[in-house]
Amino acid sequence: MAYTETKTVGYGSRVGNSFKGIGAGIMLFLAGTALLWWNEGRAVKTEKMLEEAASNYVEMKNPNKKDASLDGELVCGTAMATTEDSLTDAQFGIGAKAIAIRRKVEYYQWVEHEHVTQEDKLGGKQVTTTTYTYSKEWVGAPIQSSQFKDPAYQNKNMVLTTVEDAEQYAENVKFGAYTLNESLIHSISSREPMELALAEDLLKQFDKSTQTAYERFYGVVKKQPAQQQPVQQTVAIPDSIRALLSDSAKAIVDSIQAVTDSIQAANESLIANAENKKELEFVHQGGNLLYFGRVPGAPEVGDVRVTFEKVVPAKVTVMAVVDGDSFKPYKAKNGKRFQTLVMGKKSGDEIIDAEKEANNMWLWVFRIIGVVMVISGLKGIFAFIETILKVVPFVANIVGWGVGVVCTVIGVAWSLIIIAIAWLFYRPVLAICLLAIAGFLVWVFAFKGKDKLKGLASRRGQQTVPAAD
């Protein structure tokens, strides 16, 4: 069942809030303008840096052998990224020889979702209805259900254990004869599942603490008695009857007796092993997953799953400046720095082209965000006009639509002006050339076109004058 809350705001409060929103609108408008300006400069500087890097880099033909002549040069080379460092997750007592090890933690929790609808009433009041729904989901952090709106779902969440996400990186990662710096190490993405082999004592400790947390929330779990395999009892044949049997019959009876004795011994051994082996009920490990809960396939609120991964050696391509036996970022003339590591074998030109595409993508992403911020800021500034007219919702909606259209047009125009001015500032030569071309085109169409129209009109006038007799 959904839970709803209804809130009514009077006309006076709405008008007051709309005037308060003018300040927020101004701040959003200025922030969007600043983002547009900064973004153009960032894109230009990055492009110039990449062009400079493209003309200066050299191919590192053999990274497995140090070359003193490359010291201080921007290079591009491909080699295996390897390490001899052993990393350990102290909390779980597992480790591996790897470039990095990571653990990711998820909690099975009740999650609150809200859906808001607003309705304007005649006279300027606004009725806001918020509908809250709840679902069980895997999330990255425990959720405080005590803050839920629906009392029926408050304090419904718990966790069987609390574990933090964690990652460790090797300090010594080799790239042929060279050593990668920290930033390049963090760029390696050759992830693989990390097989688990937790100590039995640790698993029992986890199982006990998890069971305690489970029973504190859900109550004591009644364990089902173990169903033991029935032990087949051998039946001894009395000597009086045995004496009446022939020798062949005695042999058959003896063989049957031996078989039943062996079956009985095997059953007794299985039962003894089952009794001695205490299976874990609240902690399960399989592959690279450690699960805290009763049944991994049927999660309950409070269950926790921890996934372990490792970053293994892999072939990578590095573009950076050689610094002795390591690397450092390339610093362009405009101050921009650049170094990168990509997976697999790539040429320097391929890396530069990919970086240019990424730079262009981010240019448009930030442009769109900036334009949206500018338009939203303008709407926030002029929202009071629509709010004042909310006494008649129909009229207010029409005016609000018009204000939205005007704010959108002005916002887009303002954004284009800021981008154009930024181009003049960051790319003066190109901007001046474009303006000159635009001016020339305007002159051609405005003046030359006007002269041609006059000439065409005069020729038509001459053609329409009748010839003299």
Coordinates of C-alpha atoms in Angstrom, one line a residue:
M1 CA 0.0 0.0 0.0
A2 CA 1.2 3.5 -0.9
Y3 CA 1.4 6.1 1.8
T4 CA 0.5 9.7 0.9
E5 CA 1.0 13.1 2.5
T6 CA -0.9 16.2 1.5
K7 CA 0.3 19.7 2.1
T8 CA -1.5 23.0 1.3
V9 CA 0.4 26.3 0.8
G10 CA -1.5 29.5 0.9
Y11 CA -1.4 32.2 -1.7
G12 CA 0.6 34.6 0.4
S13 CA 3.3 32.1 1.3
R14 CA 3.6 31.1 -2.4
V15 CA 4.2 34.7 -3.5
G16 CA 6.7 35.2 -0.7
N17 CA 8.6 32.1 -1.6
S18 CA 8.7 33.1 -5.3
F19 CA 10.3 36.4 -4.4
K20 CA 12.8 34.5 -2.2
G21 CA 13.6 32.4 -5.2
I22 CA 14.8 35.4 -7.2
G23 CA 18.1 35.2 -5.4
A24 CA 18.6 31.6 -6.1
G25 CA 17.7 32.2 -9.8
I26 CA 20.3 34.9 -10.0
M27 CA 22.9 32.6 -8.5
L28 CA 22.0 29.8 -10.9
F29 CA 22.1 32.2 -13.9
L30 CA 25.6 33.5 -12.9
A31 CA 26.8 29.9 -12.3
G32 CA 25.7 28.8 -15.7
T33 CA 27.3 31.8 -17.4
A34 CA 30.6 31.1 -15.6
L35 CA 30.4 27.4 -16.6
L36 CA 30.0 28.3 -20.2
W37 CA 32.9 30.7 -20.1
W38 CA 35.2 28.3 -18.3
N39 CA 34.2 25.4 -20.6
E40 CA 35.2 27.2 -23.7
G41 CA 38.6 28.0 -22.2
R42 CA 39.1 24.5 -20.9
A43 CA 38.3 23.0 -24.3
V44 CA 40.6 25.3 -26.2
K45 CA 43.5 24.8 -23.8
T46 CA 43.1 21.0 -23.9
E47 CA 43.0 21.0 -27.7
K48 CA 46.1 23.1 -28.0
M49 CA 47.8 20.8 -25.4
L50 CA 46.9 17.7 -27.4
E51 CA 48.1 19.2 -30.7
E52 CA 51.4 20.1 -29.0
A53 CA 51.7 16.6 -27.6
A54 CA 50.9 15.1 -31.0
S55 CA 53.8 16.9 -32.6
N56 CA 56.3 16.2 -29.8
Y57 CA 55.8 12.6 -28.8
V58 CA 58.2 9.8 -29.8
E59 CA 57.6 6.1 -30.0
M60 CA 59.2 4.0 -27.2
K61 CA 60.2 1.0 -29.3
N62 CA 61.4 -1.2 -26.5
P63 CA 60.1 -0.4 -23.0
N64 CA 61.8 -3.5 -21.7
K65 CA 65.1 -1.8 -21.9
K66 CA 66.0 1.6 -20.4
D67 CA 67.0 4.2 -22.9
A68 CA 68.8 7.3 -21.4
S69 CA 68.1 9.3 -24.6
L70 CA 64.4 9.2 -23.8
D71 CA 64.7 10.9 -20.4
G72 CA 62.5 14.0 -20.4
E73 CA 60.8 13.0 -23.7
L74 CA 57.1 12.5 -24.2
V75 CA 56.9 8.9 -25.2
C76 CA 54.2 6.4 -26.3
G77 CA 55.0 2.7 -25.6
T78 CA 53.3 -0.6 -25.0
A79 CA 54.4 -3.3 -22.5
M80 CA 53.0 -5.6 -19.8
A81 CA 52.1 -4.0 -16.5
T82 CA 53.3 -6.4 -13.8
T83 CA 53.9 -6.5 -10.1
E84 CA 55.5 -8.7 -7.5
D85 CA 53.6 -7.0 -4.6
S86 CA 51.3 -9.1 -2.5
L87 CA 48.2 -7.3 -1.3
T88 CA 46.1 -8.4 1.7
D89 CA 42.7 -7.6 2.9
A90 CA 43.3 -7.7 6.6
Q91 CA 39.7 -7.8 7.6
F92 CA 39.0 -11.0 5.7
G93 CA 42.5 -12.5 5.8
I94 CA 42.7 -13.0 2.0
G95 CA 45.2 -11.7 -0.5
A96 CA 46.7 -12.0 -3.9
K97 CA 49.7 -11.0 -5.9
A98 CA 48.0 -8.3 -7.9
I99 CA 48.1 -4.7 -9.1
A100 CA 45.0 -4.0 -7.0
I101 CA 42.4 -5.7 -4.9
R102 CA 38.9 -4.3 -4.3
R103 CA 35.9 -5.2 -2.3
K104 CA 32.4 -3.9 -3.0
V105 CA 29.7 -4.1 -0.3
E106 CA 25.9 -4.2 -0.9
Y107 CA 23.1 -4.3 1.6
Y108 CA 19.5 -5.6 1.1
Q109 CA 17.3 -2.8 2.4
W110 CA 13.9 -1.3 2.2
V111 CA 14.1 1.8 -0.1
E112 CA 11.7 4.7 0.0
H113 CA 10.5 6.2 -3.3
E114 CA 8.5 9.4 -3.5
H115 CA 6.3 10.8 -6.3
V116 CA 5.1 14.4 -6.0
T117 CA 2.1 16.0 -7.7
Q118 CA 1.0 19.6 -7.4
E119 CA -2.4 21.1 -8.1
D120 CA -3.3 24.8 -8.1
K121 CA -6.6 25.8 -6.6
L122 CA -8.7 28.8 -7.3
G123 CA -7.6 31.6 -5.0
G124 CA -3.9 30.9 -5.3
K125 CA -3.6 27.9 -2.9
Q126 CA -1.4 24.9 -4.0
V127 CA -2.0 21.4 -2.9
T128 CA 1.0 19.1 -3.0
T129 CA 0.5 15.4 -2.7
T130 CA 3.5 13.2 -2.1
T131 CA 3.1 9.4 -2.5
Y132 CA 5.6 7.1 -0.8
T133 CA 6.2 3.6 -2.0
Y134 CA 8.7 1.0 -0.7
S135 CA 10.6 -1.8 -2.2
K136 CA 13.5 -4.1 -1.3
E137 CA 16.7 -3.4 -3.2
W138 CA 20.4 -4.0 -3.0
V139 CA 22.1 -0.7 -2.2
G140 CA 25.6 0.5 -1.5
A141 CA 25.0 1.7 2.1
P142 CA 22.6 1.0 5.0
I143 CA 19.4 3.1 4.9
Q144 CA 18.0 4.6 8.1
S145 CA 14.4 3.4 8.0
S146 CA 13.6 5.4 11.1
Q147 CA 13.3 8.4 8.8
F148 CA 10.7 6.8 6.5
K149 CA 7.4 8.6 6.2
D150 CA 5.2 5.6 6.4
P151 CA 5.1 4.4 10.1
A152 CA 4.5 0.9 8.9
Y153 CA 8.0 0.8 7.4
Q154 CA 9.8 2.7 10.1
N155 CA 12.6 0.7 11.7
K156 CA 12.2 -2.1 9.2
N157 CA 15.8 -2.0 8.1
M158 CA 18.7 -3.6 9.8
V159 CA 22.1 -5.1 8.7
L160 CA 23.6 -8.3 9.7
T161 CA 27.1 -6.8 9.6
T162 CA 28.7 -3.6 8.5
V163 CA 31.6 -3.7 6.0
E164 CA 33.2 -0.8 4.2
D165 CA 34.2 -0.7 0.5
A166 CA 37.9 -0.9 0.2
E167 CA 40.7 -1.0 -2.4
Q168 CA 44.4 -1.4 -2.3
Y169 CA 47.0 -0.7 -5.0
A170 CA 50.5 -2.1 -5.4
E171 CA 53.2 0.4 -4.9
N172 CA 55.6 -1.2 -7.4
V173 CA 54.1 -1.8 -10.8
K174 CA 56.5 -2.4 -13.6
F175 CA 56.1 -1.3 -17.2
G176 CA 58.9 -3.2 -18.9
A177 CA 62.1 -1.7 -17.4
Y178 CA 60.3 1.3 -16.0
T179 CA 58.0 1.8 -13.0
L180 CA 54.5 3.3 -13.3
N181 CA 53.5 6.3 -11.1
E182 CA 50.4 6.2 -8.9
S183 CA 48.1 7.9 -11.3
L184 CA 48.9 5.5 -14.1
I185 CA 48.6 2.5 -11.8
H186 CA 45.0 3.6 -10.9
S187 CA 44.1 3.6 -14.7
I188 CA 44.7 -0.1 -15.1
S189 CA 41.3 -1.8 -15.5
S190 CA 42.1 -5.5 -16.0
R191 CA 39.7 -6.7 -13.3
E192 CA 39.0 -10.4 -12.5
P193 CA 37.0 -12.1 -9.8
M194 CA 39.1 -12.9 -6.7
E195 CA 38.6 -16.5 -5.5
L196 CA 37.9 -16.7 -1.8
A197 CA 39.5 -19.1 0.7
L198 CA 38.7 -17.7 4.1
A199 CA 40.0 -19.4 7.2
E200 CA 37.5 -21.7 8.9
D201 CA 37.9 -20.0 12.3
L202 CA 37.1 -16.6 10.7
L203 CA 34.1 -18.0 9.0
K204 CA 32.8 -19.5 12.2
Q205 CA 33.4 -16.1 13.9
F206 CA 31.4 -14.3 11.2
D207 CA 28.7 -16.9 11.3
K208 CA 28.3 -16.5 15.1
S209 CA 28.1 -12.7 15.0
T210 CA 25.8 -12.8 12.0
Q211 CA 23.5 -15.2 13.7
T212 CA 23.4 -13.0 16.8
A213 CA 22.4 -10.0 14.8
Y214 CA 19.8 -12.0 12.9
E215 CA 18.2 -13.4 16.0
R216 CA 18.2 -10.0 17.7
F217 CA 16.1 -8.6 14.8
Y218 CA 14.1 -11.6 13.6
G219 CA 14.0 -13.8 16.7
V220 CA 15.6 -17.2 17.5
V221 CA 15.6 -19.5 14.5
K222 CA 14.4 -23.0 15.2
K223 CA 16.8 -25.5 13.7
Q224 CA 15.4 -28.5 12.0
P225 CA 16.8 -31.8 13.4
A226 CA 19.2 -33.4 11.0
Q227 CA 17.8 -36.3 9.1
Q228 CA 20.2 -39.2 9.6
Q229 CA 20.5 -42.0 7.2
P230 CA 19.2 -45.2 8.8
V231 CA 21.8 -47.7 9.7
Q232 CA 21.2 -51.1 8.3
Q233 CA 21.5 -53.7 11.0
T234 CA 23.0 -57.1 10.1
V235 CA 21.0 -60.1 11.1
A236 CA 23.1 -62.9 12.6
I237 CA 22.1 -66.4 11.5
P238 CA 21.9 -68.9 14.4
D239 CA 24.4 -71.7 14.4
S240 CA 21.6 -74.3 14.5
I241 CA 20.2 -73.0 11.2
R242 CA 23.7 -72.5 9.8
A243 CA 24.5 -76.2 10.4
L244 CA 21.6 -77.2 8.2
L245 CA 22.9 -75.3 5.2
S246 CA 25.1 -76.7 2.5
D247 CA 28.6 -75.5 2.0
S248 CA 27.6 -73.4 -1.1
A249 CA 24.7 -71.9 0.8
K250 CA 27.0 -71.1 3.7
A251 CA 29.4 -69.3 1.2
I252 CA 26.5 -67.2 -0.1
V253 CA 25.3 -66.3 3.4
D254 CA 28.9 -65.3 4.3
S255 CA 29.2 -63.1 1.3
I256 CA 25.9 -61.4 2.0
Q257 CA 26.9 -60.9 5.6
A258 CA 30.2 -59.3 4.5
V259 CA 28.3 -56.9 2.1
T260 CA 25.8 -55.9 4.8
D261 CA 28.7 -55.4 7.3
S262 CA 30.5 -53.0 4.9
I263 CA 27.3 -51.1 4.2
Q264 CA 26.7 -50.7 7.9
A265 CA 30.2 -49.4 8.4
A266 CA 29.9 -46.9 5.6
N267 CA 26.6 -45.5 6.9
E268 CA 28.0 -45.2 10.4
S269 CA 31.0 -43.3 8.9
L270 CA 28.7 -40.9 7.0
I271 CA 26.6 -40.2 10.1
A272 CA 29.7 -39.6 12.2
N273 CA 31.1 -37.1 9.6
A274 CA 27.8 -35.3 9.4
E275 CA 27.7 -35.0 13.2
N276 CA 31.2 -33.7 13.4
K277 CA 30.9 -31.2 10.6
K278 CA 29.0 -28.0 11.7
E279 CA 27.9 -26.3 8.5
L280 CA 27.7 -22.5 8.6
E281 CA 24.1 -21.2 8.4
F282 CA 24.6 -17.5 8.1
V283 CA 27.8 -17.0 6.1
H284 CA 28.3 -18.5 2.7
Q285 CA 31.3 -18.1 0.3
G286 CA 31.4 -19.0 -3.4
G287 CA 33.6 -17.8 -6.1
N288 CA 34.4 -14.2 -5.4
L289 CA 31.3 -13.6 -3.2
L290 CA 30.9 -13.7 0.5
Y291 CA 27.3 -13.6 1.6
F292 CA 26.0 -12.8 5.1
G293 CA 22.4 -14.2 5.4
R294 CA 20.5 -17.4 5.6
V295 CA 19.8 -18.2 2.0
P296 CA 21.8 -16.4 -0.8
G297 CA 19.1 -17.2 -3.4
A298 CA 16.3 -15.7 -1.2
P299 CA 17.6 -12.5 0.4
E300 CA 16.1 -11.0 3.5
V301 CA 16.3 -7.4 4.7
G302 CA 19.7 -7.0 6.4
D303 CA 21.6 -9.5 4.2
V304 CA 25.0 -8.3 3.1
R305 CA 27.0 -9.4 0.1
V306 CA 30.7 -8.6 -0.4
T307 CA 32.3 -9.0 -3.9
F308 CA 36.0 -9.3 -4.3
E309 CA 38.0 -8.4 -7.4
K310 CA 41.6 -8.1 -8.3
V311 CA 43.5 -6.2 -11.1
V312 CA 45.8 -8.6 -12.8
P313 CA 48.9 -7.9 -15.1
A314 CA 47.9 -6.8 -18.6
K315 CA 49.3 -5.2 -21.7
V316 CA 48.9 -1.5 -21.6
T317 CA 50.0 1.6 -23.5
V318 CA 51.4 4.6 -21.7
M319 CA 51.8 8.1 -23.0
A320 CA 53.8 10.2 -20.6
V321 CA 57.2 11.9 -20.1
V322 CA 60.1 9.6 -19.1
D323 CA 61.4 10.6 -15.7
G324 CA 64.4 8.5 -14.9
D325 CA 63.0 5.0 -14.4
S326 CA 59.5 6.2 -14.1
F327 CA 57.0 8.6 -15.7
K328 CA 55.5 12.1 -15.1
P329 CA 52.8 14.2 -16.8
Y330 CA 53.6 16.2 -19.9
K331 CA 53.3 19.9 -19.3
A332 CA 52.3 22.0 -22.4
K333 CA 53.2 25.6 -23.0
N334 CA 49.8 26.7 -21.8
G335 CA 50.3 24.9 -18.5
K336 CA 47.9 22.0 -19.2
R337 CA 49.3 18.6 -18.1
F338 CA 48.7 15.3 -19.8
Q339 CA 49.5 11.6 -19.2
T340 CA 47.4 8.6 -19.9
L341 CA 47.3 4.8 -19.8
V342 CA 45.0 2.8 -22.0
M343 CA 44.4 -0.9 -22.1
G344 CA 46.0 -2.9 -25.0
K345 CA 48.2 -1.8 -27.7
K346 CA 47.6 1.7 -29.2
S347 CA 49.5 4.1 -31.3
G348 CA 50.2 7.6 -30.2
D349 CA 48.0 9.0 -32.9
E350 CA 45.1 6.8 -31.8
I351 CA 45.5 8.0 -28.2
I352 CA 45.5 11.6 -29.3
D353 CA 42.5 11.2 -31.5
A354 CA 40.6 9.5 -28.7
E355 CA 41.5 12.3 -26.3
K356 CA 40.3 14.9 -28.8
E357 CA 37.0 13.1 -29.2
A358 CA 36.6 13.0 -25.4
N359 CA 37.5 16.7 -25.2
N360 CA 34.8 17.5 -27.8
M361 CA 32.3 15.4 -26.0
W362 CA 32.8 17.1 -22.7
L363 CA 32.7 20.5 -24.5
W364 CA 29.1 19.8 -25.6
V365 CA 28.1 18.2 -22.3
F366 CA 29.2 21.3 -20.3
R367 CA 27.6 23.5 -22.9
I368 CA 24.3 21.8 -22.5
I369 CA 24.5 21.9 -18.7
G370 CA 25.4 25.6 -18.8
V371 CA 22.5 26.5 -21.1
V372 CA 20.1 24.6 -18.9
M373 CA 21.4 26.4 -15.8
V374 CA 21.1 29.8 -17.5
I375 CA 17.5 29.1 -18.6
S376 CA 16.6 27.6 -15.2
G377 CA 18.1 30.7 -13.5
L378 CA 16.0 33.0 -15.6
K379 CA 12.8 31.1 -14.9
G380 CA 13.6 31.3 -11.2
I381 CA 14.0 35.0 -11.4
F382 CA 10.7 35.6 -13.2
A383 CA 8.7 32.9 -11.6
F384 CA 7.0 35.4 -9.3
I385 CA 5.0 36.7 -12.3
E386 CA 3.3 33.4 -12.7
T387 CA 2.9 32.9 -9.0
I388 CA 1.2 36.3 -8.5
L389 CA -1.5 35.3 -11.1
K390 CA -2.1 31.9 -9.4
V391 CA -5.4 33.2 -8.0
V392 CA -6.7 32.2 -11.5
P393 CA -4.8 29.0 -12.3
F394 CA -5.9 29.0 -16.0
V395 CA -4.5 32.5 -16.6
A396 CA -1.4 31.8 -14.6
N397 CA -0.6 28.7 -16.7
I398 CA -0.9 30.7 -20.0
V399 CA 1.4 33.4 -18.6
G400 CA 3.8 30.8 -17.2
W401 CA 4.0 29.2 -20.6
G402 CA 4.8 32.5 -22.2
V403 CA 7.4 33.4 -19.5
G404 CA 9.0 30.0 -20.0
V405 CA 9.3 30.5 -23.8
V406 CA 10.8 34.0 -23.3
C407 CA 13.2 32.7 -20.7
T408 CA 14.3 29.9 -23.0
V409 CA 14.8 32.2 -26.0
I410 CA 16.8 34.8 -23.9
G411 CA 18.7 32.0 -22.2
V412 CA 19.8 30.4 -25.4
A413 CA 20.7 33.8 -26.9
W414 CA 22.7 34.8 -23.8
S415 CA 24.5 31.5 -23.9
L416 CA 25.5 31.9 -27.5
I417 CA 26.7 35.4 -26.8
I418 CA 28.9 34.2 -23.9
I419 CA 30.3 31.4 -26.1
A420 CA 31.0 33.9 -28.9
I421 CA 32.8 36.3 -26.5
A422 CA 34.8 33.4 -25.0
W423 CA 35.9 32.5 -28.5
L424 CA 37.1 36.0 -29.0
F425 CA 39.0 35.8 -25.8
Y426 CA 40.5 32.3 -26.1
R427 CA 40.7 32.1 -30.0
P428 CA 41.1 35.7 -31.1
V429 CA 42.6 34.9 -34.5
L430 CA 40.0 32.4 -35.4
A431 CA 37.2 34.5 -34.1
I432 CA 38.4 37.6 -36.0
C433 CA 38.7 35.6 -39.2
L434 CA 35.1 34.2 -38.7
L435 CA 33.8 37.7 -38.0
A436 CA 35.6 39.0 -41.1
I437 CA 34.1 36.3 -43.2
A438 CA 30.6 36.9 -41.7
G439 CA 31.0 40.7 -42.3
F440 CA 32.1 40.1 -45.9
L441 CA 29.1 37.9 -46.5
V442 CA 26.8 40.5 -45.0
W443 CA 28.3 43.2 -47.2
V444 CA 28.0 41.1 -50.3
F445 CA 24.4 40.2 -49.7
A446 CA 23.4 43.6 -48.3
F447 CA 25.2 46.0 -50.7
K448 CA 26.0 44.0 -53.8
G449 CA 22.7 42.3 -53.6
K450 CA 21.0 45.7 -53.4
D451 CA 22.9 47.0 -56.5
K452 CA 21.9 43.9 -58.4
L453 CA 18.3 44.3 -57.4
K454 CA 18.4 48.0 -58.6
G455 CA 19.9 46.9 -61.9
L456 CA 17.4 44.2 -62.4
A457 CA 14.6 46.6 -61.6
S458 CA 15.8 49.2 -64.1
R459 CA 16.1 46.5 -66.9
R460 CA 12.6 45.4 -66.2
G461 CA 11.4 49.0 -66.3
Q462 CA 13.0 49.5 -69.7
Q463 CA 11.4 46.4 -71.0
T464 CA 8.0 47.6 -70.0
V465 CA 8.3 51.1 -71.8
P466 CA 6.4 50.9 -75.2
A467 CA 8.5 51.6 -78.3
A468 CA 7.9 55.0 -80.1
D469 CA 5.9 55.0 -83.4

